[in-house]
Coordinates of C-alpha atoms and ligand atoms in Angstrom, one line a residue:
M11 CA 116.3 71.2 140.3
Q12 CA 119.3 71.5 142.7
H13 CA 118.6 74.5 144.9
N14 CA 120.8 76.1 147.5
D15 CA 119.0 78.9 149.2
D16 CA 118.6 80.0 152.7
L17 CA 114.8 80.5 153.0
G18 CA 113.3 79.0 156.1
F19 CA 111.0 76.0 155.9
D20 CA 107.7 77.9 156.0
S21 CA 108.8 80.3 153.4
L22 CA 109.7 77.5 151.1
A23 CA 106.5 75.7 151.9
V24 CA 104.6 78.8 150.6
H25 CA 106.8 79.8 147.6
A26 CA 109.0 76.9 146.4
G27 CA 108.5 75.6 142.9
K28 CA 106.4 78.5 141.7
F29 CA 106.9 79.1 138.0
H30 CA 106.4 82.3 136.0
D31 CA 102.9 82.8 134.8
E32 CA 102.2 85.4 132.1
M33 CA 99.0 86.5 133.7
G34 CA 100.7 87.2 137.0
S35 CA 98.4 85.1 139.1
A36 CA 99.4 84.8 142.8
V37 CA 98.6 81.1 142.7
S38 CA 99.9 79.0 139.8
P39 CA 97.2 78.0 137.4
I40 CA 96.1 74.3 136.9
Y41 CA 97.3 73.0 133.6
Q42 CA 94.4 70.5 133.3
T43 CA 95.6 69.1 130.0
S44 CA 96.7 65.7 128.9
T45 CA 99.0 66.9 126.1
F46 CA 101.0 69.9 124.9
Q47 CA 101.2 71.5 121.5
F48 CA 104.7 71.6 119.9
E49 CA 105.8 74.8 118.1
N50 CA 106.8 72.8 115.0
A51 CA 108.0 69.4 114.0
D52 CA 111.6 70.1 115.0
H53 CA 110.5 71.3 118.5
G54 CA 108.5 68.1 119.0
A55 CA 111.5 66.0 118.0
K56 CA 113.8 68.0 120.4
C57 CA 111.3 67.6 123.3
F58 CA 111.5 63.8 122.8
Q59 CA 115.3 63.9 122.5
G60 CA 115.5 65.9 125.7
T61 CA 117.4 68.7 124.1
D62 CA 114.4 71.0 124.7
K63 CA 112.7 71.1 128.1
G64 CA 109.2 71.6 126.6
Y65 CA 106.3 69.6 128.0
I66 CA 105.1 66.6 126.0
Y67 CA 102.3 64.7 127.8
T68 CA 101.0 64.9 131.4
R69 CA 102.0 61.3 132.3
I70 CA 105.6 62.4 131.6
G71 CA 105.5 65.9 133.0
N72 CA 103.2 68.8 133.6
P73 CA 103.9 72.3 135.1
T74 CA 101.3 72.0 137.9
I75 CA 102.7 68.6 139.0
G76 CA 106.3 69.9 138.5
E77 CA 105.7 72.8 140.9
L78 CA 104.7 70.4 143.7
E79 CA 107.6 68.0 142.8
D80 CA 110.1 70.9 143.1
A81 CA 108.6 72.2 146.3
V82 CA 108.7 68.8 148.1
A83 CA 112.2 68.0 146.8
R84 CA 113.5 71.3 148.1
L85 CA 111.8 70.8 151.5
E86 CA 113.4 67.4 151.7
G87 CA 116.8 68.7 150.5
G88 CA 116.8 66.2 147.6
Y89 CA 117.7 66.4 143.9
G90 CA 114.2 66.0 142.5
G91 CA 110.7 64.8 143.2
I92 CA 108.4 62.4 141.4
A93 CA 104.7 62.8 142.2
T94 CA 102.5 59.7 142.1
S95 CA 98.8 59.0 142.2
S96 CA 99.0 57.6 145.7
G97 CA 101.4 56.7 148.5
M98 CA 101.2 53.1 147.5
A99 CA 102.2 54.0 143.9
A100 CA 105.3 55.7 145.4
V101 CA 106.1 52.5 147.4
N102 CA 105.7 50.4 144.3
I103 CA 107.9 52.5 142.1
V104 CA 110.7 52.3 144.7
Y105 CA 110.3 48.5 144.8
L106 CA 110.1 48.2 141.0
A107 CA 113.2 50.4 140.5
Y108 CA 115.5 48.5 142.8
L109 CA 114.1 44.9 143.0
A110 CA 114.0 42.2 140.4
A111 CA 113.8 38.4 140.2
G112 CA 116.5 37.0 142.5
K113 CA 116.9 40.3 144.4
H114 CA 116.1 40.8 148.0
L115 CA 114.7 43.5 150.2
V116 CA 115.4 44.1 153.9
A117 CA 112.7 46.3 155.6
H118 CA 111.5 47.2 159.1
N119 CA 109.0 44.7 160.4
S120 CA 106.4 47.4 161.3
L121 CA 105.6 49.2 158.1
Y122 CA 102.4 50.6 156.7
G123 CA 100.3 47.5 156.3
P124 CA 100.2 47.2 152.4
S125 CA 103.9 48.2 152.0
R126 CA 104.6 44.9 153.8
A127 CA 101.7 42.8 152.6
I128 CA 102.4 43.3 148.9
M129 CA 106.0 42.1 149.5
E130 CA 104.6 38.9 151.0
S131 CA 101.7 38.4 148.5
L132 CA 102.5 40.0 145.1
Y133 CA 106.3 40.3 144.7
P134 CA 107.2 36.7 145.4
R135 CA 105.4 35.9 142.1
F136 CA 108.1 37.8 140.3
G137 CA 110.9 36.1 142.3
V138 CA 111.6 39.0 144.7
Q139 CA 112.5 37.9 148.3
S140 CA 112.2 39.9 151.5
T141 CA 113.2 39.9 155.1
F142 CA 111.5 41.9 157.8
V143 CA 113.5 42.7 160.9
D144 CA 113.2 45.0 163.9
A145 CA 115.3 47.8 162.5
T146 CA 115.1 49.8 165.7
D147 CA 118.2 47.7 166.4
P148 CA 120.3 48.5 163.2
E149 CA 122.4 45.4 163.8
N150 CA 119.3 43.3 162.8
V151 CA 119.4 45.1 159.4
R152 CA 123.1 44.3 159.0
A153 CA 122.5 40.6 159.8
A154 CA 119.7 40.3 157.3
I155 CA 121.7 41.6 154.3
R156 CA 122.6 39.0 151.7
P157 CA 124.7 39.3 148.5
E158 CA 121.5 39.7 146.5
T159 CA 120.0 42.5 148.8
S160 CA 119.3 45.5 146.6
L161 CA 117.1 47.7 148.7
L162 CA 116.8 48.7 152.4
F163 CA 113.4 50.2 153.3
L164 CA 112.5 51.9 156.6
E165 CA 109.6 53.7 158.1
T166 CA 110.4 55.8 161.2
P167 CA 108.5 56.4 163.4
A168 CA 106.8 53.2 162.2
N169 CA 103.2 52.6 161.7
P170 CA 101.5 51.9 164.1
T171 CA 104.1 51.0 166.8
I172 CA 105.8 54.4 166.7
G173 CA 109.1 52.6 167.0
I174 CA 112.0 54.9 165.9
T175 CA 114.9 53.6 163.8
D176 CA 118.3 55.4 163.7
I177 CA 118.4 56.5 160.0
R178 CA 122.1 57.5 160.1
A179 CA 123.1 54.1 161.5
V180 CA 121.1 52.2 158.9
A181 CA 122.4 54.5 156.1
D182 CA 125.9 53.7 157.1
I183 CA 125.2 50.0 156.9
A184 CA 123.5 50.4 153.5
H185 CA 126.4 52.3 152.1
E186 CA 129.0 49.9 153.4
H187 CA 127.2 47.3 151.3
N188 CA 126.5 49.7 148.4
I189 CA 122.7 49.3 148.8
P190 CA 120.3 52.2 148.5
L191 CA 118.2 53.2 151.5
C192 CA 114.6 54.4 151.2
V193 CA 112.8 56.0 154.1
D194 CA 109.1 56.4 154.2
N195 CA 108.8 59.8 155.8
T196 CA 105.0 60.0 155.9
F197 CA 104.8 60.0 159.7
C198 CA 107.0 63.1 160.0
S199 CA 106.9 65.0 156.8
P200 CA 110.1 67.1 156.0
Y201 CA 109.0 69.5 158.7
L202 CA 110.0 67.1 161.5
Q203 CA 112.6 64.8 159.8
K204 CA 114.9 65.0 156.8
P205 CA 116.2 61.5 156.0
I206 CA 118.4 62.7 153.1
Q207 CA 120.4 64.8 155.5
L208 CA 120.8 61.6 157.6
G209 CA 122.1 59.6 154.6
A210 CA 119.0 58.2 152.9
D211 CA 119.1 57.9 149.1
I212 CA 115.4 58.0 148.6
V213 CA 112.5 59.5 150.6
M214 CA 108.9 58.7 150.0
H215 CA 105.6 60.0 151.2
S216 CA 102.0 59.3 151.2
M217 CA 101.0 63.0 150.7
T218 CA 97.5 61.9 151.6
K219 CA 98.6 62.5 155.1
F220 CA 100.6 65.5 156.5
I221 CA 101.7 67.1 153.2
N222 CA 98.1 67.6 151.9
G223 CA 96.7 67.5 155.4
H224 CA 93.0 68.0 154.7
A225 CA 91.7 64.5 154.1
D226 CA 90.5 65.3 150.6
I227 CA 93.3 63.9 148.4
V228 CA 95.1 60.6 147.9
A229 CA 98.6 61.3 146.6
G230 CA 102.3 60.2 146.8
M231 CA 105.8 61.5 146.3
V232 CA 109.3 60.0 145.9
V233 CA 112.3 62.3 146.4
A234 CA 115.6 61.2 145.1
A235 CA 118.9 62.4 146.7
S236 CA 120.8 62.2 143.4
Q237 CA 120.2 62.6 139.7
E238 CA 121.0 58.9 139.1
H239 CA 118.3 57.7 141.5
Y240 CA 115.9 60.4 140.2
Q241 CA 116.2 59.2 136.6
K242 CA 115.8 55.5 137.6
L243 CA 112.7 56.2 139.6
R244 CA 111.1 58.7 137.1
H245 CA 111.6 56.1 134.3
V246 CA 109.5 53.6 136.3
M247 CA 106.8 56.1 137.2
V248 CA 106.3 57.3 133.7
N249 CA 106.1 53.8 132.3
I250 CA 104.0 52.3 135.0
G251 CA 101.7 55.2 134.6
C252 CA 101.0 56.0 138.2
N253 CA 101.3 59.8 137.6
M254 CA 99.5 62.4 139.6
D255 CA 96.6 64.4 138.1
P256 CA 97.2 68.1 137.7
H257 CA 94.1 69.0 139.8
Q258 CA 95.3 66.6 142.5
A259 CA 98.7 68.3 142.4
W260 CA 97.3 71.8 142.7
L261 CA 95.2 70.9 145.8
T262 CA 98.2 69.1 147.4
R263 CA 100.4 72.2 146.7
R264 CA 97.8 74.3 148.5
G265 CA 97.8 71.9 151.5
L266 CA 101.6 72.0 151.6
K267 CA 101.6 75.8 152.2
T268 CA 100.4 75.4 155.8
L269 CA 102.3 72.2 156.7
G270 CA 104.5 73.9 159.3
I271 CA 101.8 75.7 161.2
R272 CA 99.4 72.7 161.0
I273 CA 102.1 70.3 162.5
E274 CA 103.1 72.9 165.2
R275 CA 99.5 73.1 166.4
A276 CA 98.7 69.4 166.2
Q277 CA 102.0 68.4 167.8
E278 CA 101.3 70.8 170.7
N279 CA 97.9 69.1 171.1
A280 CA 99.4 65.6 170.8
M281 CA 101.9 66.3 173.6
K282 CA 99.0 67.3 176.0
V283 CA 96.9 64.4 174.9
A284 CA 99.8 61.9 175.4
V285 CA 100.4 63.3 178.9
Y286 CA 96.6 63.0 179.7
L287 CA 96.4 59.4 178.5
E288 CA 99.6 58.4 180.3
K289 CA 98.0 59.5 183.6
H290 CA 94.6 58.1 183.0
P291 CA 93.8 55.1 185.3
K292 CA 92.1 53.1 182.5
V293 CA 95.2 53.4 180.1
E294 CA 97.8 50.6 180.4
W295 CA 100.5 52.1 178.2
V296 CA 101.1 55.0 175.8
L297 CA 103.7 55.3 173.0
Y298 CA 104.6 58.8 171.9
P299 CA 108.0 60.1 171.0
G300 CA 107.5 63.2 173.2
L301 CA 107.1 61.1 176.4
A302 CA 110.3 60.1 178.3
S303 CA 108.7 56.6 178.6
H304 CA 109.1 56.1 174.8
P305 CA 111.8 53.4 174.3
Q306 CA 113.7 55.5 171.8
Y307 CA 113.0 58.9 173.4
D308 CA 116.7 60.1 173.0
L309 CA 117.0 58.9 169.4
G310 CA 113.7 60.6 168.5
K311 CA 115.0 63.9 170.0
K312 CA 118.2 63.6 168.0
Q313 CA 116.8 62.8 164.6
M314 CA 113.4 64.5 164.6
S315 CA 112.8 68.2 165.3
G316 CA 109.6 67.4 167.2
P317 CA 107.7 64.3 168.5
G318 CA 104.9 64.6 165.9
T319 CA 101.2 64.0 166.2
M320 CA 100.8 60.2 166.3
I321 CA 100.1 58.3 169.5
S322 CA 99.5 54.6 170.1
F323 CA 98.1 53.4 173.3
G324 CA 96.5 50.4 175.0
L325 CA 93.7 50.3 177.5
K326 CA 93.7 48.1 180.6
G327 CA 91.8 44.9 179.6
G328 CA 92.5 45.1 175.9
L329 CA 90.6 45.1 172.6
K330 CA 87.1 44.9 174.1
E331 CA 87.7 48.1 176.1
G332 CA 89.4 49.7 173.1
K333 CA 86.3 49.1 171.0
V334 CA 84.1 50.7 173.6
L335 CA 86.3 53.7 173.6
M336 CA 86.4 54.0 169.7
D337 CA 82.6 53.6 169.5
H338 CA 82.0 56.4 171.9
M339 CA 84.3 59.1 170.4
K340 CA 82.2 62.0 169.2
L341 CA 84.6 64.7 168.0
A342 CA 87.4 62.3 166.7
L343 CA 86.4 60.4 163.6
L344 CA 86.7 56.6 163.7
A345 CA 88.7 56.4 160.5
V346 CA 92.0 55.3 159.1
S347 CA 94.6 57.7 157.6
L348 CA 96.4 60.3 159.6
G349 CA 98.2 63.7 159.5
G350 CA 95.1 65.7 158.8
I351 CA 93.5 68.7 160.6
E352 CA 90.9 66.4 162.2
T353 CA 91.6 64.0 165.0
L354 CA 91.2 60.3 163.9
I355 CA 91.2 57.1 165.9
Q356 CA 91.5 53.5 164.6
H357 CA 92.4 50.0 165.5
P358 CA 95.3 48.7 163.4
A359 CA 95.0 44.9 164.2
S360 CA 91.5 44.7 162.8
M361 CA 91.8 47.6 160.2
T362 CA 95.0 48.9 158.6
H363 CA 97.2 45.9 159.5
S364 CA 94.5 43.1 159.3
K365 CA 96.2 41.5 156.3
L366 CA 99.3 40.6 158.3
S367 CA 99.5 37.1 159.8
K368 CA 99.1 36.8 163.6
E369 CA 102.8 35.9 163.9
A370 CA 103.9 39.0 161.8
K371 CA 101.7 41.2 163.9
Q372 CA 103.1 39.8 167.1
A373 CA 106.8 40.1 165.9
A374 CA 106.1 43.7 164.9
G375 CA 104.5 44.6 168.2
I376 CA 101.1 45.3 166.7
S377 CA 99.1 44.0 169.7
D378 CA 95.3 43.5 169.7
E379 CA 94.9 46.3 172.3
L380 CA 96.8 48.9 170.3
V381 CA 94.6 51.9 169.4
R382 CA 96.1 54.6 167.1
L383 CA 95.3 58.2 167.5
S384 CA 96.2 60.9 164.9
V385 CA 95.8 64.2 166.7
G386 CA 94.4 67.1 164.8
I387 CA 94.4 70.9 165.1
E388 CA 91.1 71.2 167.0
N389 CA 91.1 72.9 170.5
V390 CA 93.0 70.5 172.7
E391 CA 90.4 70.8 175.5
D392 CA 87.8 69.4 173.2
I393 CA 90.0 66.5 172.2
I394 CA 90.7 65.7 175.8
T395 CA 87.0 66.1 176.8
D396 CA 86.1 63.7 174.0
L397 CA 88.6 61.1 175.1
G398 CA 87.5 61.6 178.7
Q399 CA 83.8 61.0 178.1
A400 CA 84.6 57.9 175.9
L401 CA 87.0 56.5 178.6
E402 CA 84.2 56.9 181.1
K403 CA 82.1 54.5 179.1
V404 CA 84.8 51.8 179.2
Ligands
PLP15 C1 99.1 55.9 154.0 C2 100.4 55.5 154.0 C3 101.0 54.9 152.8 C4 100.2 54.7 151.6 O1 99.7 55.8 151.0 P1 98.3 56.0 150.2 O2 98.4 57.5 149.9 O3 97.2 55.6 151.1 O4 98.4 55.1 149.0 C5 102.3 54.5 152.9 N1 103.1 54.7 154.0 C6 102.6 55.2 155.1 C7 103.5 55.4 156.3 C8 101.3 55.6 155.2 O5 100.8 56.1 156.3

C-alpha cells in the first residue's frame, strides 16, 4: 500500500489503484459479489489467518473497493484507505476507534452539522465527552486538552463559516500530547490540501462531495497515515459494517478521475463569483479564501494550493433577504451538499446546521443571514447572471 512514485496528481487520479484484469479491460470491472470462493480448505484458512491476501467477503474487502481505497490513499499521501458507506460512517469510525467511556474529544466548533450534533446527542450516552473550540486559534485547542483527551478533530476550511485552521500548528500540539489528529478534508479534497503532509494522522472525506463530484453517490473514506492507525480504523469499519458497496465504489472511482480538472474550473468560477458578490451593493459580507478580506487569507495561501469553490455570504438586511435570493435562483439548485459539477445554494442555520443550539451556532459564527454557495463548473457568466437576477428581486 505504501507507494513512492513521482506521477503528478491528475495522472494518479486517472490511474492509481488499478489492478490487473485478465480480460484487459481499460476500466476495472465491478466485482458485484458478497463473497469469494476459496481454492480449497487450506486456502480458506490462510485467508482468515492473513497469511494469504485472498479476498473473503465484501464487508472485509473487495477488489473494486480496494482500487478506490488505494487511489485516494495515494492522492492523500497516506498509508491506506478505508472506504465507507457515507461520510458520516467515516466520521463515526474515527470517533469509535479513538474514543471510549471516560475519553474526551476536542474539535473545531464549526464542523459539518451532524459531526458535532452526534457528539452532543449520541456519544454522551456512552460516556464520551467533548469540547468544541474555535480552532482557528490553535491555542484554544491546547487549552481544551485534558489528560483523558484521546482525539483532536478539525475541519478546514470549516463548514459553513469557511474559517481556516493551521493544520501544522494543531498537529504539533496533538503530538506534544500524544493525541492523534483527524482532519475532515471534504471541503478541499487532496487536490487542494494534504493534511497528512502537514502532520495529521488521519484524514477523512465525504466522497459524496468533491471526490465523486456528480451528486449521484453518498460515500465516505478514511485515510490513515500509518499502518497502526490503518489497522485500528479498518477493524472498526469491518465490524460496524459500514462498508461501501462495489457499485458505489466503481462510480466514485470514475468521478475521482476528473477531480483535478473539475476543481480547477469550479475554483476559477468561484473566484469570479466571490469578487462579483463582494462588490454587489446588496451584499453585506463575503467569506472566500481567495479574497484578501478573508480573515485567514495568508494561512489559506500557505496550506491550500487554491481557495476552493465554497463561498459564504450575507445579504444586507439578513435572513429575509437571503430567502428571497434563494427562492429566485434559477440555474443554481436550492439544495444541500457541495463539491459537485452543479452550483448549489443553501441556508445552513435553517438547514444543514439546524440541529445545533442557538448558542452553539452563535459561538461558531453560523449567523442567520449566512448563505452558502457551492460553485459548480457551469459557464461563470451564467452563474453570475443567475445571482444578479435573484439579487434584483431582493
Ligand atoms: C457532507 C459532509 C459530511 C458527511 O458526509 P455524508 O457523505 O453526507 O455522510 C462530513 N463532513 C463534511 C465536511 C461534509 O461536507
